[in-house]
mmCIF file of C-alpha atoms and ligand atoms in Angstrom:
data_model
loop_
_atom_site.group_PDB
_atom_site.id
_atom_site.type_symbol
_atom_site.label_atom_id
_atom_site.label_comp_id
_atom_site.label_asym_id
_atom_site.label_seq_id
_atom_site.Cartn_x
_atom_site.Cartn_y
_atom_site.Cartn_z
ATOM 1 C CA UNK A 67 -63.550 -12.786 12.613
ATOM 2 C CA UNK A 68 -60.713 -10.254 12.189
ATOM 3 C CA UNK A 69 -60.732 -8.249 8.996
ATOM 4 C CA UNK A 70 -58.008 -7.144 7.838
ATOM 5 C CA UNK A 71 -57.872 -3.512 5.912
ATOM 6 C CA UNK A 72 -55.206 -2.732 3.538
ATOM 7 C CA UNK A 73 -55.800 0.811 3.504
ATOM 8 C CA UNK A 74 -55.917 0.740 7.386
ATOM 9 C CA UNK A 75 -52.201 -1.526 7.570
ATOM 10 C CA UNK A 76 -50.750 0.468 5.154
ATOM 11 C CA UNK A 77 -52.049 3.811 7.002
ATOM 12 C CA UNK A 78 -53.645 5.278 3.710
ATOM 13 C CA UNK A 79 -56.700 6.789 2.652
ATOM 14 C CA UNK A 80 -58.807 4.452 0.131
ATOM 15 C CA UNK A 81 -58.647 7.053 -2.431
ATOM 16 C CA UNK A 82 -54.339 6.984 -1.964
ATOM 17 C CA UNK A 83 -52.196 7.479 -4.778
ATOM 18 C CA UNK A 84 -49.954 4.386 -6.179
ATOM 19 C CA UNK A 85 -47.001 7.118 -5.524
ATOM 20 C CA UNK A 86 -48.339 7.400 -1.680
ATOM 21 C CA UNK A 87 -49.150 3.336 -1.218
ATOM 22 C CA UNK A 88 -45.520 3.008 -2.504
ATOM 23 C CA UNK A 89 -44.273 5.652 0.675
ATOM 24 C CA UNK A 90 -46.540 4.014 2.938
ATOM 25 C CA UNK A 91 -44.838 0.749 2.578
ATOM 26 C CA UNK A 92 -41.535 2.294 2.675
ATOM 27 C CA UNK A 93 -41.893 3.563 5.475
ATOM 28 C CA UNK A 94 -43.748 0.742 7.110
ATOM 29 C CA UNK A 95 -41.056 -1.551 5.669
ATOM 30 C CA UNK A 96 -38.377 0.030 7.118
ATOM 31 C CA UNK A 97 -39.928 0.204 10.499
ATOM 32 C CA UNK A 98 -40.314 -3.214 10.236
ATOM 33 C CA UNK A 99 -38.080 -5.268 9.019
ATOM 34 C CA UNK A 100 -37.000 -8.624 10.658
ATOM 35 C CA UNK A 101 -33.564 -7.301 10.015
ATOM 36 C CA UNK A 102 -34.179 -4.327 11.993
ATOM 37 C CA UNK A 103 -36.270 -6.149 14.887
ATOM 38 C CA UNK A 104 -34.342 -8.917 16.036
ATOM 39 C CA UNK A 105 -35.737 -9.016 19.398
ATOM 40 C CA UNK A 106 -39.238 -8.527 18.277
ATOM 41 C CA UNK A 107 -40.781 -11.703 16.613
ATOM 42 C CA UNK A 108 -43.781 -9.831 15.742
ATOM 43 C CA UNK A 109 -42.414 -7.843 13.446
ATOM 44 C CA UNK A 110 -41.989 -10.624 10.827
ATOM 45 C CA UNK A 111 -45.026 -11.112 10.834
ATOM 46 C CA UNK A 112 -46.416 -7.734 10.571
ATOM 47 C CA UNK A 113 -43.662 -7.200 7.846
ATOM 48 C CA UNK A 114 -45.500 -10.387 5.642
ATOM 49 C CA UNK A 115 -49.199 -7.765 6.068
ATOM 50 C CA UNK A 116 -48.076 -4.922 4.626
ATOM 51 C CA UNK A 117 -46.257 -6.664 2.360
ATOM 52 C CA UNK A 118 -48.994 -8.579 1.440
ATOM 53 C CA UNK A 119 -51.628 -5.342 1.726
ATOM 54 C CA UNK A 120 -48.482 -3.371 -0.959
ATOM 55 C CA UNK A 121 -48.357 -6.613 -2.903
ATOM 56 C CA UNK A 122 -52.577 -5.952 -4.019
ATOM 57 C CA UNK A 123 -52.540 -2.292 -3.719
ATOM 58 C CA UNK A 124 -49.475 -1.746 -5.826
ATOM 59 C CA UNK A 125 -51.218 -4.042 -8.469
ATOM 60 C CA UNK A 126 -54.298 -1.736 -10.542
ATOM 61 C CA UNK A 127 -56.279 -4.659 -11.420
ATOM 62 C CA UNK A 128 -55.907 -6.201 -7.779
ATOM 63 C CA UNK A 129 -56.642 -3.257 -6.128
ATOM 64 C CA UNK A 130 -59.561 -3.045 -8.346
ATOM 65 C CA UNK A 131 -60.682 -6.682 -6.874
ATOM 66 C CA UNK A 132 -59.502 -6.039 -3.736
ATOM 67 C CA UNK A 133 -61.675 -2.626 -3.696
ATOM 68 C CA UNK A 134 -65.103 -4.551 -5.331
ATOM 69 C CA UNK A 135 -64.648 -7.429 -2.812
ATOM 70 C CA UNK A 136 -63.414 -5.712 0.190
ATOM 71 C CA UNK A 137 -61.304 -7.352 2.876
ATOM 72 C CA UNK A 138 -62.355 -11.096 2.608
ATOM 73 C CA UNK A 139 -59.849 -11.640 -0.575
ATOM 74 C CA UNK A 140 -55.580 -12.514 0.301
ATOM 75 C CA UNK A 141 -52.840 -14.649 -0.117
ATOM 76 C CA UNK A 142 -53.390 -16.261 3.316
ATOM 77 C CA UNK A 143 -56.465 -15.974 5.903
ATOM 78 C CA UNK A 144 -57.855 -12.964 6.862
ATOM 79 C CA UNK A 145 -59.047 -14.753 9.600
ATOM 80 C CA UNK A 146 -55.725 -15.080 11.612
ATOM 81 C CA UNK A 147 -52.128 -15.846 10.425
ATOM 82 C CA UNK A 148 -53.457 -19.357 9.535
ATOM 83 C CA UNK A 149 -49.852 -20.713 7.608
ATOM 84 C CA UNK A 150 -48.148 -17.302 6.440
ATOM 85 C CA UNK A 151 -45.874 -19.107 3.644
ATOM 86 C CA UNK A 152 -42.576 -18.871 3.919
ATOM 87 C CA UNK A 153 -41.256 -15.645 3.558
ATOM 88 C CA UNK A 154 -38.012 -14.869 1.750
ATOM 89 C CA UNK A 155 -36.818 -11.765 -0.100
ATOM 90 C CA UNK A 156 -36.916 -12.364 -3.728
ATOM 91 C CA UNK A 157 -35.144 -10.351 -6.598
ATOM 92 C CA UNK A 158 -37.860 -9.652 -8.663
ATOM 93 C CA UNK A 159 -40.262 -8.786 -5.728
ATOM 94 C CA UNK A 160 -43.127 -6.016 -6.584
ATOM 95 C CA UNK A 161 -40.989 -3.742 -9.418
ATOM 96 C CA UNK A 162 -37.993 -3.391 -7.371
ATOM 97 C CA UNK A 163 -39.195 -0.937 -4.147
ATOM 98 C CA UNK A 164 -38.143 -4.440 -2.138
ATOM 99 C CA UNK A 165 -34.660 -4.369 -3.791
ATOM 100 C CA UNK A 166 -34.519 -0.147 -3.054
ATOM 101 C CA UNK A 167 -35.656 -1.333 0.213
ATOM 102 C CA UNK A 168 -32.741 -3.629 1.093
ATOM 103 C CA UNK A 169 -30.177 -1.463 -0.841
ATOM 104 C CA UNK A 170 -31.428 1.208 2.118
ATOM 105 C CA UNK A 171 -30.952 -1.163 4.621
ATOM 106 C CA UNK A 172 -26.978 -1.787 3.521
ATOM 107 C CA UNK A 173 -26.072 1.441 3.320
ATOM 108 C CA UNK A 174 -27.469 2.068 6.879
ATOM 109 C CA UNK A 175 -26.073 -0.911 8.492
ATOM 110 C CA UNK A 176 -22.688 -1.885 6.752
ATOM 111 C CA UNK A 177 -20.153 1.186 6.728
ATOM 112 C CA UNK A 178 -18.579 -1.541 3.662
ATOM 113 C CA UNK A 179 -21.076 -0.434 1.416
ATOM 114 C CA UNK A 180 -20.779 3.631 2.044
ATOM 115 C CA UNK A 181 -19.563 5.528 -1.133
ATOM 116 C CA UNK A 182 -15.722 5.766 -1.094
ATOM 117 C CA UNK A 183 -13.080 7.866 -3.389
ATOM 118 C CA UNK A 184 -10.407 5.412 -5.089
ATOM 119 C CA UNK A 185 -7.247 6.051 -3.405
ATOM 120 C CA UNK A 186 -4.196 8.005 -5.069
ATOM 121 C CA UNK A 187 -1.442 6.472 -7.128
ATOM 122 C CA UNK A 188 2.314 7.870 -7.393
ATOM 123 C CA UNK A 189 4.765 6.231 -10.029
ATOM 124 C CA UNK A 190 8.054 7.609 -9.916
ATOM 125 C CA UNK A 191 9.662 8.420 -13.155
ATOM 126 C CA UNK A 192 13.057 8.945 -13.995
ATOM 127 C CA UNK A 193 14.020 10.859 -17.237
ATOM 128 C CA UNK A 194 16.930 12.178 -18.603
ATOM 129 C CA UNK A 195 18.178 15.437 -18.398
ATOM 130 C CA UNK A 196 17.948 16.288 -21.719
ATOM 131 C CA UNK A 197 14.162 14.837 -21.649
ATOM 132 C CA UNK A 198 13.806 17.337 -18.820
ATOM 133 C CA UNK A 199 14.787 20.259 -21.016
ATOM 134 C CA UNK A 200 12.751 19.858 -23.833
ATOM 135 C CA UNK A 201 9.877 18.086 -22.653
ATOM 136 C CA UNK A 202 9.063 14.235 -23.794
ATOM 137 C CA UNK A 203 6.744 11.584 -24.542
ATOM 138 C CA UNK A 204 7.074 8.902 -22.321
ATOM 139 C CA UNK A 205 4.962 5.161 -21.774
ATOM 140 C CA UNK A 206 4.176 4.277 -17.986
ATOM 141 C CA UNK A 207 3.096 0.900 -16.990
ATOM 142 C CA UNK A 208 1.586 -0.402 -13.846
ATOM 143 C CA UNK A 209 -1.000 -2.619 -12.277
ATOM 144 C CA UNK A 210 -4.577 -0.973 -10.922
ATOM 145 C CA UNK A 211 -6.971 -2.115 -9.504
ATOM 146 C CA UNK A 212 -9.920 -2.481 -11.733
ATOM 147 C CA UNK A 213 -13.598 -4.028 -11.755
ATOM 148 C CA UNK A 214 -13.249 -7.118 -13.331
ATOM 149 C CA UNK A 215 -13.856 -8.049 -16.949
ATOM 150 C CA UNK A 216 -15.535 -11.093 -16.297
ATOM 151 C CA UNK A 217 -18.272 -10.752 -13.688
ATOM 152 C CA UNK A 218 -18.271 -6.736 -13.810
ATOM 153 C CA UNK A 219 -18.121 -6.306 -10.010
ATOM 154 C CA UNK A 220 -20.426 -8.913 -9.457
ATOM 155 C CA UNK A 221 -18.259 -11.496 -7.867
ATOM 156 C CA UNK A 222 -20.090 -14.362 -9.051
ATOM 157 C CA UNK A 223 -19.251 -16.766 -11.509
ATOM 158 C CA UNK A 224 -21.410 -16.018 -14.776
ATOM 159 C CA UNK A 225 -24.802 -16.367 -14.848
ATOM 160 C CA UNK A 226 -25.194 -16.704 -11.180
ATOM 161 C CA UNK A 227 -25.956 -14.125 -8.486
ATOM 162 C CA UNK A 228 -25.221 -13.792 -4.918
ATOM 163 C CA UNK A 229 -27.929 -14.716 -2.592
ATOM 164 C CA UNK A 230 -28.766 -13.820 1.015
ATOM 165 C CA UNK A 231 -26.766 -15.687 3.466
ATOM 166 C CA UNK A 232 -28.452 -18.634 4.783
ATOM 167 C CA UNK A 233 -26.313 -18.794 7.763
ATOM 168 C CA UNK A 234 -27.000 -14.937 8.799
ATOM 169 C CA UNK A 235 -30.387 -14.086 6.744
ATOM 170 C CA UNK A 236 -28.849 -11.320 5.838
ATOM 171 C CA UNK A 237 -27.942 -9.513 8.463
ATOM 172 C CA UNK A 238 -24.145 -9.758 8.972
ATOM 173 C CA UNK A 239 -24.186 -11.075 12.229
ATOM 174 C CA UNK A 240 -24.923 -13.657 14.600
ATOM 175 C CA UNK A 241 -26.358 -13.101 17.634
ATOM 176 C CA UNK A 242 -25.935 -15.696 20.591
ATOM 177 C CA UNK A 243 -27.427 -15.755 24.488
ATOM 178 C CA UNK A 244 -24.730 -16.616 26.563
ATOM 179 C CA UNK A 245 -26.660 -16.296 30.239
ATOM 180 C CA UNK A 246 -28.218 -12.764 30.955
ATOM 181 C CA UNK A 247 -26.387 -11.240 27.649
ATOM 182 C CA UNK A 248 -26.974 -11.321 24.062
ATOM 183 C CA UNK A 249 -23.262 -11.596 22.102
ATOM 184 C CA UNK A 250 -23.839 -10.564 18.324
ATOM 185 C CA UNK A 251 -20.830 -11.905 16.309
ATOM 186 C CA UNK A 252 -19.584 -11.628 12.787
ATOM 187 C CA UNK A 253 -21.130 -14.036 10.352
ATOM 188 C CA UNK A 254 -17.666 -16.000 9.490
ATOM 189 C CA UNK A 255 -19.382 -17.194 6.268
ATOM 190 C CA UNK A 256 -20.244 -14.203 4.368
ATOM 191 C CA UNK A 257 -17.523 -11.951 6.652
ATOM 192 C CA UNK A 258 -20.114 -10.042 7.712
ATOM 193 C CA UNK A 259 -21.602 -8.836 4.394
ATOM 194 C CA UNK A 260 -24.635 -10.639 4.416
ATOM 195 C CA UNK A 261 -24.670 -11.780 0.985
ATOM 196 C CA UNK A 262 -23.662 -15.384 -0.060
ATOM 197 C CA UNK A 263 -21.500 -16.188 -3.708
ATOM 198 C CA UNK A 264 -22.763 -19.176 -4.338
ATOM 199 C CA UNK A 265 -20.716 -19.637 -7.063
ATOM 200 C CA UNK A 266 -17.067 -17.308 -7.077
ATOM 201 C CA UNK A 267 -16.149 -15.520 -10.523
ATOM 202 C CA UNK A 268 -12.942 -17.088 -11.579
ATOM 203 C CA UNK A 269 -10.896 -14.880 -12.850
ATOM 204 C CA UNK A 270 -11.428 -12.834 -9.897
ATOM 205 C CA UNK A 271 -12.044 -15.473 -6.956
ATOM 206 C CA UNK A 272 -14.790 -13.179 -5.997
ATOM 207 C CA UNK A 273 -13.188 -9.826 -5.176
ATOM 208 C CA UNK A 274 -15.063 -8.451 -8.022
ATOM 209 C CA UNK A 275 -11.551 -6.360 -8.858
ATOM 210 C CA UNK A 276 -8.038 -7.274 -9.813
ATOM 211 C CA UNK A 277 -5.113 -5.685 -10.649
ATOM 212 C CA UNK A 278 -4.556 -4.799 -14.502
ATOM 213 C CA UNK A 279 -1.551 -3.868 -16.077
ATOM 214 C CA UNK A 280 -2.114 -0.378 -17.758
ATOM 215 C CA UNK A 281 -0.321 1.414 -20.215
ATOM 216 C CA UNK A 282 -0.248 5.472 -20.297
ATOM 217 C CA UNK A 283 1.555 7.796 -22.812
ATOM 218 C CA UNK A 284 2.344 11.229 -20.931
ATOM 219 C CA UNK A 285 4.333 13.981 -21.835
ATOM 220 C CA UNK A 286 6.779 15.454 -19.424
ATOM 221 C CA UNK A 287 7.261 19.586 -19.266
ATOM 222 C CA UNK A 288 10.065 21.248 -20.884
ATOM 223 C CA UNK A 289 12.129 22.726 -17.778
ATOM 224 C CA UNK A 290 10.987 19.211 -15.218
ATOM 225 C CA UNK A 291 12.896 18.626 -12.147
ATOM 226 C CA UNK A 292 13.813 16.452 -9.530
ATOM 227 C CA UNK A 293 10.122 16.056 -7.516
ATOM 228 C CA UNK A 294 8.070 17.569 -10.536
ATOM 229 C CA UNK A 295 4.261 16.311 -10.284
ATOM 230 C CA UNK A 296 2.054 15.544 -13.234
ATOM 231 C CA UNK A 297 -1.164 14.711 -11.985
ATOM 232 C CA UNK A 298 -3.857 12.263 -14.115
ATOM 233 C CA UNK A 299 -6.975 13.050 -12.807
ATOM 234 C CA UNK A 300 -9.042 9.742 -12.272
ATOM 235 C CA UNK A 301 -6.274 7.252 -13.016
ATOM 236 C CA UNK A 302 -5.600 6.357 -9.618
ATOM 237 C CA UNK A 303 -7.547 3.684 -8.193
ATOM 238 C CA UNK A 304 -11.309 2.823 -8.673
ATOM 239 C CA UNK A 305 -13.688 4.357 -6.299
ATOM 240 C CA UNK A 306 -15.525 1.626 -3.488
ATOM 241 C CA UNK A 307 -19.546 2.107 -4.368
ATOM 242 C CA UNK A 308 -19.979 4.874 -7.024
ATOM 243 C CA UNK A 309 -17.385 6.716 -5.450
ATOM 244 C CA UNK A 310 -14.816 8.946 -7.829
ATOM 245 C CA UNK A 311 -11.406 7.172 -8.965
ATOM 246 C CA UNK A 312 -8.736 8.703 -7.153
ATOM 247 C CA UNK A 313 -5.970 10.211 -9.385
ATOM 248 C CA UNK A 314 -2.493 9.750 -10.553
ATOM 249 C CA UNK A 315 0.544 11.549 -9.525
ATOM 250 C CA UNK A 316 3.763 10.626 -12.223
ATOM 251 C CA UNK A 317 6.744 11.822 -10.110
ATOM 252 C CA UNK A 318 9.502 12.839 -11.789
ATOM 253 C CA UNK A 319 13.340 12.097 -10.951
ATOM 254 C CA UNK A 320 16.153 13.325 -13.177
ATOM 255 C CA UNK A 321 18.678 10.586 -14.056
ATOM 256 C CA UNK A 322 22.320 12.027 -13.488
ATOM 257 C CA UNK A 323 24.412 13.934 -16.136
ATOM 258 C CA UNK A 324 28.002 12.288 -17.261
ATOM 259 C CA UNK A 325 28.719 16.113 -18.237
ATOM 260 C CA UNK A 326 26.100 18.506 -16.651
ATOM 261 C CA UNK A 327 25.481 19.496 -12.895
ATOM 262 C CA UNK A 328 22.047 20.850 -12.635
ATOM 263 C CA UNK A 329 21.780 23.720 -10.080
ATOM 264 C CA UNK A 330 17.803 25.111 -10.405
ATOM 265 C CA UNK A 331 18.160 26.300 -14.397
ATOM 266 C CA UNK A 332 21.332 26.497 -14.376
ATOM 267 C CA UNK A 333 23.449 23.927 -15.958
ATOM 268 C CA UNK A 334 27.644 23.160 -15.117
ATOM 269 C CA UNK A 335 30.180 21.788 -16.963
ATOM 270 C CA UNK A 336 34.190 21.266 -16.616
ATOM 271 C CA UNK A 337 36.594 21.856 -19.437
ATOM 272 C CA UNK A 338 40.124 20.673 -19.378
ATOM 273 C CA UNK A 339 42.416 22.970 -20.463
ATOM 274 C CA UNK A 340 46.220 21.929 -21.244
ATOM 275 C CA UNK A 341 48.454 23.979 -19.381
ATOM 276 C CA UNK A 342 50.460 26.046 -22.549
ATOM 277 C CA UNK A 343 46.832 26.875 -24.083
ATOM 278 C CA UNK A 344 45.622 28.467 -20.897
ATOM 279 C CA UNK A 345 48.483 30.262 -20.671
ATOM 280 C CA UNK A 346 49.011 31.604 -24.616
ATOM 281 C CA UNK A 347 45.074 31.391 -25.051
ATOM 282 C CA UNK A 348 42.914 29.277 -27.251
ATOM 283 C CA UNK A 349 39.199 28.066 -28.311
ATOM 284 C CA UNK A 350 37.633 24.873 -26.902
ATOM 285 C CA UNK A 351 34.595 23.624 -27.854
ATOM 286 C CA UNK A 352 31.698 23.722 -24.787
ATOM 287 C CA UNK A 353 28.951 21.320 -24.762
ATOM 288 C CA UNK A 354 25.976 22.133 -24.747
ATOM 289 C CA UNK A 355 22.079 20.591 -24.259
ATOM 290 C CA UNK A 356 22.357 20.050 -28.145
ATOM 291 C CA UNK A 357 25.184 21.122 -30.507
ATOM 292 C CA UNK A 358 28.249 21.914 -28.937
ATOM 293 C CA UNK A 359 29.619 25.990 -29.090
ATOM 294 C CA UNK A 360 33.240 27.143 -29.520
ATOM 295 C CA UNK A 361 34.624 29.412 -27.228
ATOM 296 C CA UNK A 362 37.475 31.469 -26.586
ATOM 297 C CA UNK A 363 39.660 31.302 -23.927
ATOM 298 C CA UNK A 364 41.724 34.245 -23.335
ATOM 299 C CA UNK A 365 45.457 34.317 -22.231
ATOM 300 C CA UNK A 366 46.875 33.317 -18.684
ATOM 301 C CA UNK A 367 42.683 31.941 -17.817
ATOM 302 C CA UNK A 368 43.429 30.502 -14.520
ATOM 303 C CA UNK A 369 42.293 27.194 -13.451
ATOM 304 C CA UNK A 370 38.274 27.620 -12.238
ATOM 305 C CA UNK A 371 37.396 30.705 -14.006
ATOM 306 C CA UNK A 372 34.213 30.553 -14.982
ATOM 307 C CA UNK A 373 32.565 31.405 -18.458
ATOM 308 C CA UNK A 374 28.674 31.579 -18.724
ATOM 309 C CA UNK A 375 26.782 30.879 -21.344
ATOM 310 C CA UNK A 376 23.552 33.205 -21.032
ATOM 311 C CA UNK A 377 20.450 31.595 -21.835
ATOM 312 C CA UNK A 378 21.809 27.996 -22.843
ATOM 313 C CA UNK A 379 20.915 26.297 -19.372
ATOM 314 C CA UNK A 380 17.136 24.838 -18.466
ATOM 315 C CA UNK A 381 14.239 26.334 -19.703
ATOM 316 C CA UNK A 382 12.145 27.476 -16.497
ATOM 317 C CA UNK A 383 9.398 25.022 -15.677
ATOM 318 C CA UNK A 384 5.850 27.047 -16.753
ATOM 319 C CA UNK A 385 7.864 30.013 -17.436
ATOM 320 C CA UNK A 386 9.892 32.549 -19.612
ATOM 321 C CA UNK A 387 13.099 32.526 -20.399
ATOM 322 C CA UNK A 388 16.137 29.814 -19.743
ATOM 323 C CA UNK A 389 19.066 29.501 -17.269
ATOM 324 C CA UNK A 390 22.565 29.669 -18.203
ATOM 325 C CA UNK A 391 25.563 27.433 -19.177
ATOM 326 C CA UNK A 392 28.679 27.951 -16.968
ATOM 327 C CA UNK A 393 31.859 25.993 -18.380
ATOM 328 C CA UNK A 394 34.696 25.703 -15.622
ATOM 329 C CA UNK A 395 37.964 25.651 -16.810
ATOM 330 C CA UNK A 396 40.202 23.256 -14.926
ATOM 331 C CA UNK A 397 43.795 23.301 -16.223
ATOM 332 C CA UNK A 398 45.664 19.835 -16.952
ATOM 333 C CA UNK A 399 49.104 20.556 -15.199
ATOM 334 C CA UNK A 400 51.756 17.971 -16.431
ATOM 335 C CA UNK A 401 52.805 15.143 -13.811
ATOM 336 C CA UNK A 402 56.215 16.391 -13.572
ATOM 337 C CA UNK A 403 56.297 20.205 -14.603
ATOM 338 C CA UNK A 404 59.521 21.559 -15.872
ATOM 339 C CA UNK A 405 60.800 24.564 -14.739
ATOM 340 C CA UNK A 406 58.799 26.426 -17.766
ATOM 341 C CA UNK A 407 55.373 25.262 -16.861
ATOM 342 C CA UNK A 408 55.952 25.656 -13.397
ATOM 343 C CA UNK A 409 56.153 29.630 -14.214
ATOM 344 C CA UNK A 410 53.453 29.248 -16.089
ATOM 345 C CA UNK A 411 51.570 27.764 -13.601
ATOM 346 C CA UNK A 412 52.584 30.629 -11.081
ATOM 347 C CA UNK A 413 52.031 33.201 -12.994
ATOM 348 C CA UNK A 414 47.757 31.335 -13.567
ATOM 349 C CA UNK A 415 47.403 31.371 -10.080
ATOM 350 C CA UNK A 416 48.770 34.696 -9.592
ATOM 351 C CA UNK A 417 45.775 36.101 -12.376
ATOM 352 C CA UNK A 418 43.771 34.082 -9.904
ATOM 353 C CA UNK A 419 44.407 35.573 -7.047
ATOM 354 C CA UNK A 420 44.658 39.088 -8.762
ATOM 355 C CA UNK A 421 40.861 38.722 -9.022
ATOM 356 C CA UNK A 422 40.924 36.883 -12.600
ATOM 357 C CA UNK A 423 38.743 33.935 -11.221
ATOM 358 C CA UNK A 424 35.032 35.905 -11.339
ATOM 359 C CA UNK A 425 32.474 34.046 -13.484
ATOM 360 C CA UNK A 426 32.649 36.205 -17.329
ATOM 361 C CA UNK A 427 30.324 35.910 -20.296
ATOM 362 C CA UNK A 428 31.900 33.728 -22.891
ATOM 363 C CA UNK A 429 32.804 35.286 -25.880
ATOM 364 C CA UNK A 430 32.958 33.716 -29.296
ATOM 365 C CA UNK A 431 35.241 33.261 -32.186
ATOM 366 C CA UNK A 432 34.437 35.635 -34.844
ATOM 367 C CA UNK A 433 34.937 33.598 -37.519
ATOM 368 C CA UNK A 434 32.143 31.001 -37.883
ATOM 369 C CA UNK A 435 33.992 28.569 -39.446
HETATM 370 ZN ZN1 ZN B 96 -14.687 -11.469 -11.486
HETATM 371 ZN ZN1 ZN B 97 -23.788 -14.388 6.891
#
């Protein structure tokens, strides 16, 4: 007669603690595991003993019978394997160490289930220039992928759960003898995963994700330019087994100017000048990023002077201070000059050429209005 000795299987002293039968078993379990033995039938059935010895040792009052009565008490003989019953990993096996057990298991085996950041997200932006200068609310939308709101990441259709895959048990994989050699394939119907959905989620056909249109209100910077980054952090897509969200990166473009060339902070603009006020002199009005300024232009200005504006360009981007506003005067010659405003239009180019042309600070009429 063979007796069989929880304490012994399980490799503990009598007097163990529920904290060390629990690491006994752990450890035992892991050793093995049917998963982890394929080519070693015995191991199942060493697996169902200390499973079995765990089941009565884990339990107080068990133990407690098991201890009075020694080893003649058990689920199946002592005396032998006699009919081990069928053995098959159930959810709600002894207060979840089993489930802890097989969780172990998957993140050993299956580089699927290791912990994975969510990957980054760019959305390009485009925003006016005048958004870019004083900063601006804007909405965002796009698709991400999210855990969906219907199974929670489950993949299964409500109320069901997936099971272990009855083609693989489990393990992924299929292993074949073809001759001298053992070929392990991919289990085609779980893919490899080793679970089974009986039942699919349907909103999500059992990817447990989808994509969801989101909306996000952001503010762009006063100062923003062409390849400006605003970065959400943990917006970007969901992370793959606890892992962090990625984050996401709002690219910003500026939309062209009908009036305004953009060069760093510093803003352009042409004015047309007719050719008898550039000559005697005269005030134009300048735009500007908001109200428009008058200016003066002095006599004989010749075509492409320059007049700056201080401090009515861009705002610098995290910074002090703003660019400047230069307005380029371009004289409107007439189609067919007389011989009047063809001296005239010598005597501009001449002031041009005399050294006239270099950019100047733009001076103001005194009167305001
Ligand atoms: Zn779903
Ligand atoms: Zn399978």
């Amino acid at each position: 007669m063979i007796k069989r000795d929880y304490y012994h299987l399980l490799g503990i002293d009598p007097s163990a603690s529920l904290e060390e039968i629990k690491k006994a078993y752990r450890r035992l379990a892991h050793q093995y595991h049917p998963d982890k033995n394929p080519d070693n039938p015995s191991a199942g059935d060493h697996f169902r003993l200390i499973t079995e010895a765990y089941e009565i040792l884990q339990d107080t009052r068990k133990r407690a019978a098991y201890d009075r009565q020694g080893p003649s008490m058990g689920r199946w003989g002592f005396e032998g394997f006699g009919e081990p019953p069928d053995f098959s990993p159930q959810k709600d096996f002894v207060d979840g160490i089993f489930e802890e057990i097989l969780e172990d298991f998957f993140r050993a085996d299956r580089p699927r289930q290791r912990r994975a950041r969510g990957t980054d997200l760019r959305f390009n932006l485009e925003i006016s220039l005048e958004e870019a200068a004083w900063g601006s609310e804007q909405k965002i939308r796009f698709s991400r992928k999210s855990i969906c709101p219907v199974c929670r990441g489950s993949r299964c259709a409500p109320g069901t759960q997936t099971t272990v895959c009855p083609y693989c048990e489990g393990t992924g994989s299929l292993r074949t003898q073809r001759g001298f050699f053992i070929v392990e394939t991919t289990c085609e119907r779980c893919k490899g995963e080793g679970e089974y959905i009986p039942r699919p989620c349907p909103r999500c056909g059992g990817a447990g994700v989808l994509k969801i249109p989101q909306v996000f209100k952001i503010s762009t910077p006063p100062g923003a330019d062409n390849g400006t980054r605003l970065r959400l952090a943990g917006e970007g897509e969901m992370g793959r087994n606890g892992g962090s969200a990625g984050d996401l990166y709002v690219i910003l473009s500026i939309r062209r100017h009908p009036v305004f060339t953009r060069s760093g902070n510093d803003l352009t603009c042409e004015i047309l000048v007719e050719l008898s006020l550039a000559f005697k002199g005269t005030e134009v009005e300048a735009p500007t990023l908001k109200d428009p300024v008058r200016i003066k232009i002095p006599p004989k200005t010749p075509p492409g002077k320059i007049f700056i504006l201080k401090g009515m360009g861009m705002p610098a981007l995290q910074g002090r201070g703003r660019g400047d506003l230069k307005v380029q005067i371009r004289v409107e010659a007439p189609s067919r000059p007389g011989k009047k405003e063809r001296e005239m239009m010598e005597e501009l180019s001449r002031q041009g050429r005399k050294g006239k042309m270099g950019p100047e600070e733009a001076s103001f009429p005194r009167s305001a209005n």
